[in-house]
């Protein structure tokens, strides 16, 4: 059969007299988080408020691009030597080194001993997915314990990566705080070697974090049982205003010499939401192990998205490696964090006052 006839047969087989081969596909529900933004955009109300995806807004309700980000971007645009070639599978080398330093600390022994494999990924979500698929292929345990509650995308990401998802108690509605006893009991009964997802700071969605003493107890328990920590760091510097304070939980686990995974995102702390800039760092026991781990991460990434985009990572690297720009970023970052904290307090005070007035009116 010639190619023209083959083409006609294929066309008739798929067209089915004008009926789509996908005619019976059901309409999928909107994402529970991003769907709120879809509804917000459709709503004609002039007084609407978007309570969906967590993205910073100005006093006027507008998206904010940090001044230091605009400066860095302008430097990149004005550089005639910059090209649009593919990055390596692992991403921009400077970005990876600086990202590991940011989360693990400039004086981290793991970095100095070359025990860290870092790859640039598609923001925090991509970092979690790459890490999950690596674990599904190469780790002896296929179960990951995640907090109850947690970010809605976590169970989907890890399930599709090939892991079995279970939950550990985290939030106690009765106290509106951490269910520390339940957390410790659940991790204590987890099988040896299980993976445990930990929010590095600013737990999503509760905002409740362990104290440093509680973090240390969690670390001791996890190390005693050989549980593997997988940190999701989506808010470093954005929670407290301090990059170091928000990374203390991760660095505590690195300091004991054990292994861990850390997924980073620059969506919140640099406002690079749409640039999809993130990193996955795997802290290993030895440099030769880290080298082999990186080689296998490449095999995960290559068929997934081949290599990451260059622009957002270049913005981050430009800021992190320049002392003045880095300092400017920390000032802008703290201003955002402080404003969020003060707005939450004002909202709380207003709600309390409203409740008191309502009680008084009755």
Coordinates of C-alpha atoms in Angstrom, one line a residue:
X1 CA 0.0 0.0 0.0
X2 CA 1.4 3.4 -0.9
X3 CA 1.9 6.2 1.6
X4 CA -1.1 8.1 0.3
X5 CA -3.5 5.2 0.8
X6 CA -2.0 4.5 4.2
X7 CA -2.6 8.1 5.2
X8 CA -6.3 7.8 4.0
X9 CA -6.8 4.6 6.0
X10 CA -5.3 6.2 9.2
X11 CA -7.4 9.3 8.8
X12 CA -10.7 7.3 8.3
X13 CA -9.8 5.2 11.3
X14 CA -9.4 8.1 13.6
X15 CA -12.0 10.4 12.2
X16 CA -14.9 7.8 12.5
X17 CA -17.2 9.9 10.4
X18 CA -16.4 13.1 12.2
X19 CA -16.7 11.8 15.8
X20 CA -13.6 12.4 17.9
X21 CA -11.7 9.5 19.2
X22 CA -11.8 11.3 22.5
X23 CA -15.5 12.0 22.5
X24 CA -16.1 9.9 25.7
X25 CA -13.5 11.7 27.8
X26 CA -15.0 13.1 31.0
X27 CA -14.5 16.8 31.9
X28 CA -11.8 16.9 34.6
X29 CA -12.5 18.9 37.7
X30 CA -10.5 22.1 38.2
X31 CA -7.4 21.9 40.4
X32 CA -8.6 22.7 43.9
X33 CA -5.9 25.4 44.3
X34 CA -5.4 26.8 40.9
X35 CA -9.1 26.4 40.1
X36 CA -9.8 29.2 42.6
X37 CA -7.8 31.6 40.5
X38 CA -9.7 30.5 37.4
X39 CA -12.9 31.3 39.2
X40 CA -11.5 34.6 40.4
X41 CA -10.5 35.6 36.8
X42 CA -14.1 34.8 35.6
X43 CA -15.8 36.7 38.4
X44 CA -16.8 40.3 37.3
X45 CA -17.2 41.6 40.9
X46 CA -15.1 44.7 41.6
X47 CA -14.5 43.7 45.2
X48 CA -13.4 40.1 44.6
X49 CA -10.4 38.7 46.6
X50 CA -8.3 35.8 45.3
X51 CA -7.8 33.3 48.2
X52 CA -6.3 30.6 45.9
X53 CA -2.6 30.2 45.0
X54 CA -0.2 31.7 47.5
X55 CA 1.4 34.5 45.5
X56 CA 2.6 37.8 47.1
X57 CA 0.6 41.0 46.2
X58 CA 1.2 44.7 46.7
X59 CA -1.0 47.0 48.8
X60 CA -2.9 47.6 45.5
X61 CA -3.4 43.8 45.0
X62 CA -0.9 43.7 42.1
X63 CA 1.9 41.1 41.5
X64 CA 5.3 42.3 42.6
X65 CA 8.5 42.0 40.7
X66 CA 11.4 42.7 43.1
X67 CA 13.7 45.6 42.2
X68 CA 16.8 43.3 42.4
X69 CA 15.2 40.9 40.0
X70 CA 14.6 43.7 37.5
X71 CA 18.2 44.8 37.9
X72 CA 19.5 41.3 37.4
X73 CA 17.3 40.7 34.4
X74 CA 18.5 44.0 32.8
X75 CA 22.1 43.0 33.3
X76 CA 21.4 39.7 31.5
X77 CA 19.6 41.4 28.6
X78 CA 22.4 43.9 28.1
X79 CA 25.1 41.2 28.0
X80 CA 25.8 40.6 24.3
X81 CA 27.8 37.4 25.1
X82 CA 24.7 35.6 26.4
X83 CA 23.2 33.0 24.1
X84 CA 20.2 30.7 24.1
X85 CA 21.9 27.4 23.9
X86 CA 20.7 24.3 25.8
X87 CA 21.8 24.0 29.4
X88 CA 23.3 20.7 30.5
X89 CA 20.8 18.1 31.8
X90 CA 21.7 19.1 35.4
X91 CA 21.2 22.8 34.7
X92 CA 23.2 25.9 35.2
X93 CA 26.3 25.1 37.2
X94 CA 26.6 28.4 39.1
X95 CA 22.9 28.2 40.0
X96 CA 23.3 24.7 41.4
X97 CA 26.4 25.6 43.5
X98 CA 24.8 28.7 44.9
X99 CA 21.4 27.0 45.6
X100 CA 23.1 24.3 47.6
X101 CA 25.0 26.9 49.6
X102 CA 21.8 28.9 50.2
X103 CA 19.9 25.9 51.7
X104 CA 22.8 24.0 53.4
X105 CA 24.8 27.0 54.5
X106 CA 28.1 28.5 53.2
X107 CA 30.1 26.5 55.8
X108 CA 28.3 23.2 55.2
X109 CA 30.7 20.3 55.6
X110 CA 28.7 18.4 53.0
X111 CA 29.5 21.0 50.4
X112 CA 33.2 21.3 51.3
X113 CA 33.5 17.5 51.1
X114 CA 31.7 17.3 47.7
X115 CA 29.0 15.1 49.2
X116 CA 26.1 17.0 47.6
X117 CA 24.5 16.3 44.2
X118 CA 22.4 19.3 43.0
X119 CA 20.4 19.6 39.9
X120 CA 18.3 22.4 38.6
X121 CA 14.6 21.5 38.3
X122 CA 11.3 23.0 37.4
X123 CA 10.6 24.9 40.6
X124 CA 9.7 23.0 43.8
X125 CA 7.2 20.7 42.1
X126 CA 9.7 19.5 39.5
X127 CA 12.3 19.0 42.2
X128 CA 9.9 16.8 44.2
X129 CA 9.0 14.8 41.1
X130 CA 12.6 14.2 40.1
X131 CA 13.5 13.2 43.6
X132 CA 10.5 10.9 43.9
X133 CA 11.3 9.1 40.6
X134 CA 14.9 8.7 41.6
X135 CA 13.9 7.1 44.9
X136 CA 11.4 4.8 43.1
X137 CA 14.2 3.6 40.9
X138 CA 17.1 3.4 43.4
X139 CA 15.9 3.3 47.0
X140 CA 15.0 0.1 48.8
X141 CA 11.9 1.6 50.4
X142 CA 9.0 2.7 48.2
X143 CA 6.9 4.3 51.0
X144 CA 6.9 8.0 51.7
X145 CA 5.2 9.4 54.8
X146 CA 3.7 12.9 54.4
X147 CA 2.1 15.2 57.0
X148 CA -1.6 15.3 57.5
X149 CA -2.5 17.8 56.2
X150 CA -0.1 18.9 53.5
X151 CA 0.1 20.7 50.2
X152 CA -2.5 19.2 47.9
X153 CA 0.0 18.4 45.2
X154 CA 2.3 16.3 47.4
X155 CA 0.4 13.0 47.3
X156 CA -0.2 13.3 43.5
X157 CA 3.5 14.0 42.7
X158 CA 4.8 11.2 44.8
X159 CA 2.2 8.7 43.7
X160 CA 2.8 9.4 40.0
X161 CA 6.6 9.2 40.7
X162 CA 6.0 5.6 41.8
X163 CA 6.0 5.8 45.6
X164 CA 3.3 4.6 48.0
X165 CA 2.0 7.5 50.1
X166 CA 1.1 7.2 53.8
X167 CA 0.4 10.0 56.3
X168 CA 1.7 10.9 59.7
X169 CA -0.2 13.1 62.2
X170 CA 0.9 16.8 62.1
X171 CA -1.8 19.3 62.9
X172 CA -4.0 19.2 66.0
X173 CA -7.3 21.2 65.4
X174 CA -8.0 21.1 69.1
X175 CA -4.9 23.2 70.0
X176 CA -4.5 24.8 66.5
X177 CA -0.9 23.7 66.8
X178 CA 1.5 20.8 66.1
X179 CA 0.4 17.3 67.1
X180 CA 3.9 16.5 68.2
X181 CA 3.0 13.4 70.2
X182 CA 1.1 12.0 67.2
X183 CA 3.9 12.9 64.8
X184 CA 6.5 11.1 66.9
X185 CA 4.3 8.0 67.4
X186 CA 3.5 7.7 63.7
X187 CA 7.2 8.1 62.6
X188 CA 8.2 5.8 65.5
X189 CA 5.9 3.1 64.0
X190 CA 7.0 3.7 60.4
X191 CA 9.1 0.9 58.9
X192 CA 12.9 1.2 59.0
X193 CA 14.2 3.1 56.0
X194 CA 10.9 4.8 55.0
X195 CA 11.0 8.2 53.4
X196 CA 9.6 11.1 55.3
X197 CA 8.5 14.4 53.7
X198 CA 9.2 17.4 55.9
X199 CA 8.3 21.0 55.3
X200 CA 11.5 23.0 56.1
X201 CA 9.5 26.0 57.3
X202 CA 6.1 27.6 56.9
X203 CA 4.2 24.4 56.8
X204 CA 1.6 24.4 54.0
X205 CA -1.3 24.8 54.6
X206 CA -1.3 25.2 58.4
X207 CA 1.7 27.5 59.0
X208 CA 2.6 25.5 62.1
X209 CA 6.2 24.5 62.4
X210 CA 8.1 22.5 65.1
X211 CA 10.3 24.4 67.5
X212 CA 14.1 23.8 67.2
X213 CA 14.0 21.4 70.2
X214 CA 11.1 19.5 68.5
X215 CA 13.1 19.4 65.2
X216 CA 16.0 17.9 67.1
X217 CA 13.8 15.2 68.6
X218 CA 12.4 14.5 65.2
X219 CA 15.9 14.2 63.8
X220 CA 17.1 11.9 66.5
X221 CA 14.1 9.6 66.0
X222 CA 14.4 9.5 62.3
X223 CA 18.2 8.8 62.4
X224 CA 17.6 6.1 65.0
X225 CA 15.2 4.3 62.7
X226 CA 17.1 5.0 59.5
X227 CA 14.2 7.1 58.0
X228 CA 15.2 9.2 55.0
X229 CA 14.4 12.9 55.2
X230 CA 13.0 14.6 52.1
X231 CA 12.7 18.4 52.8
X232 CA 10.4 20.6 50.8
X233 CA 11.7 24.1 51.1
X234 CA 9.3 26.4 49.3
X235 CA 9.5 29.4 51.6
X236 CA 13.1 30.0 52.7
X237 CA 13.4 33.6 53.9
X238 CA 9.7 34.1 53.2
X239 CA 8.5 32.7 56.5
X240 CA 10.5 34.6 59.1
X241 CA 12.4 37.1 56.9
X242 CA 15.7 35.3 57.6
X243 CA 17.2 32.9 55.1
X244 CA 19.3 31.2 57.8
X245 CA 16.5 30.8 60.3
X246 CA 14.2 29.2 57.8
X247 CA 16.9 26.7 56.8
X248 CA 17.8 25.6 60.4
X249 CA 15.8 22.4 60.2
X250 CA 17.6 21.2 57.1
X251 CA 21.0 22.2 58.4
X252 CA 20.4 20.4 61.6
X253 CA 20.0 17.1 59.7
X254 CA 23.0 17.8 57.5
X255 CA 25.2 18.5 60.6
X256 CA 24.8 14.9 61.9
X257 CA 26.4 13.6 58.8
X258 CA 23.4 11.7 57.5
X259 CA 21.8 11.7 54.1
X260 CA 18.8 13.7 53.0
X261 CA 16.9 15.2 50.0
X262 CA 16.0 18.9 49.8
X263 CA 13.8 20.5 47.2
X264 CA 14.0 24.2 46.7
X265 CA 11.8 26.8 45.0
X266 CA 12.5 30.4 44.1
X267 CA 8.9 31.2 43.4
X268 CA 8.1 32.8 46.7
X269 CA 11.4 34.3 48.0
X270 CA 12.4 35.9 44.7
X271 CA 8.9 36.2 43.2
X272 CA 9.9 34.1 40.2
X273 CA 6.6 32.2 40.1
X274 CA 6.3 31.9 36.4
X275 CA 10.0 31.3 35.7
X276 CA 9.7 27.8 37.4
X277 CA 13.1 27.9 39.1
X278 CA 14.1 25.3 41.6
X279 CA 16.7 22.8 42.7
X280 CA 17.0 19.3 44.1
X281 CA 20.0 18.6 46.4
X282 CA 20.8 15.2 47.7
X283 CA 23.3 15.1 50.5
X284 CA 25.2 11.8 50.5
X285 CA 27.6 10.0 52.8
X286 CA 30.6 10.3 50.4
X287 CA 31.8 12.2 47.4
X288 CA 31.9 9.2 45.1
X289 CA 28.3 8.3 46.0
X290 CA 27.2 11.9 45.2
X291 CA 28.9 11.6 41.8
X292 CA 27.0 8.4 41.0
X293 CA 23.7 9.8 42.3
X294 CA 24.1 12.8 39.9
X295 CA 24.7 10.4 37.0
X296 CA 21.4 8.7 37.8
X297 CA 19.5 11.9 38.2
X298 CA 20.5 12.7 34.6
X299 CA 18.8 9.5 33.5
X300 CA 15.6 10.6 35.3
X301 CA 15.6 14.1 33.9
X302 CA 16.6 13.4 30.3
X303 CA 13.4 11.6 29.2
X304 CA 11.2 13.9 31.4
X305 CA 12.1 17.4 30.1
X306 CA 15.7 16.9 28.8
X307 CA 17.1 20.0 30.4
X308 CA 15.8 23.0 32.4
X309 CA 15.3 26.6 31.1
X310 CA 18.1 29.1 31.4
X311 CA 16.5 32.5 32.0
X312 CA 15.2 32.2 35.6
X313 CA 18.2 30.3 36.8
X314 CA 20.4 33.0 35.4
X315 CA 18.5 35.6 37.3
X316 CA 18.9 33.7 40.6
X317 CA 22.6 33.0 40.0
X318 CA 23.3 36.7 39.1
X319 CA 21.7 37.8 42.4
X320 CA 23.3 35.1 44.6
X321 CA 26.9 35.6 43.4
X322 CA 26.9 39.4 43.7
X323 CA 27.3 40.7 47.3
X324 CA 25.4 44.0 46.7
X325 CA 22.6 42.3 44.8
X326 CA 22.3 39.6 47.4
X327 CA 22.1 42.1 50.2
X328 CA 19.4 44.1 48.3
X329 CA 17.5 40.8 47.8
X330 CA 17.6 40.0 51.6
X331 CA 16.2 43.5 52.4
X332 CA 13.4 43.1 49.9
X333 CA 12.7 39.6 51.1
X334 CA 12.5 40.7 54.7
X335 CA 10.1 43.5 53.8
X336 CA 7.7 41.0 52.1
X337 CA 7.9 38.6 55.1
X338 CA 7.4 41.4 57.6
X339 CA 4.4 42.8 55.8
X340 CA 2.8 39.3 55.6
X341 CA 3.3 38.9 59.3
X342 CA 1.9 42.3 60.2
X343 CA -1.1 41.8 57.9
X344 CA -1.9 38.5 59.5
X345 CA -1.8 40.1 62.9
X346 CA -4.0 42.9 61.8
X347 CA -6.5 40.4 60.3
X348 CA -6.5 38.4 63.6
X349 CA -7.0 41.6 65.7
X350 CA -9.9 42.7 63.4
X351 CA -11.5 39.3 63.7
X352 CA -11.2 39.3 67.5
X353 CA -12.6 42.8 67.6
X354 CA -15.5 41.8 65.3
X355 CA -16.3 38.8 67.5
X356 CA -16.3 40.9 70.6
X357 CA -18.6 43.5 69.0
X358 CA -20.9 40.7 67.9
X359 CA -21.0 39.3 71.4
X360 CA -21.7 42.8 72.8
X361 CA -24.5 43.4 70.4
X362 CA -26.3 40.3 71.7

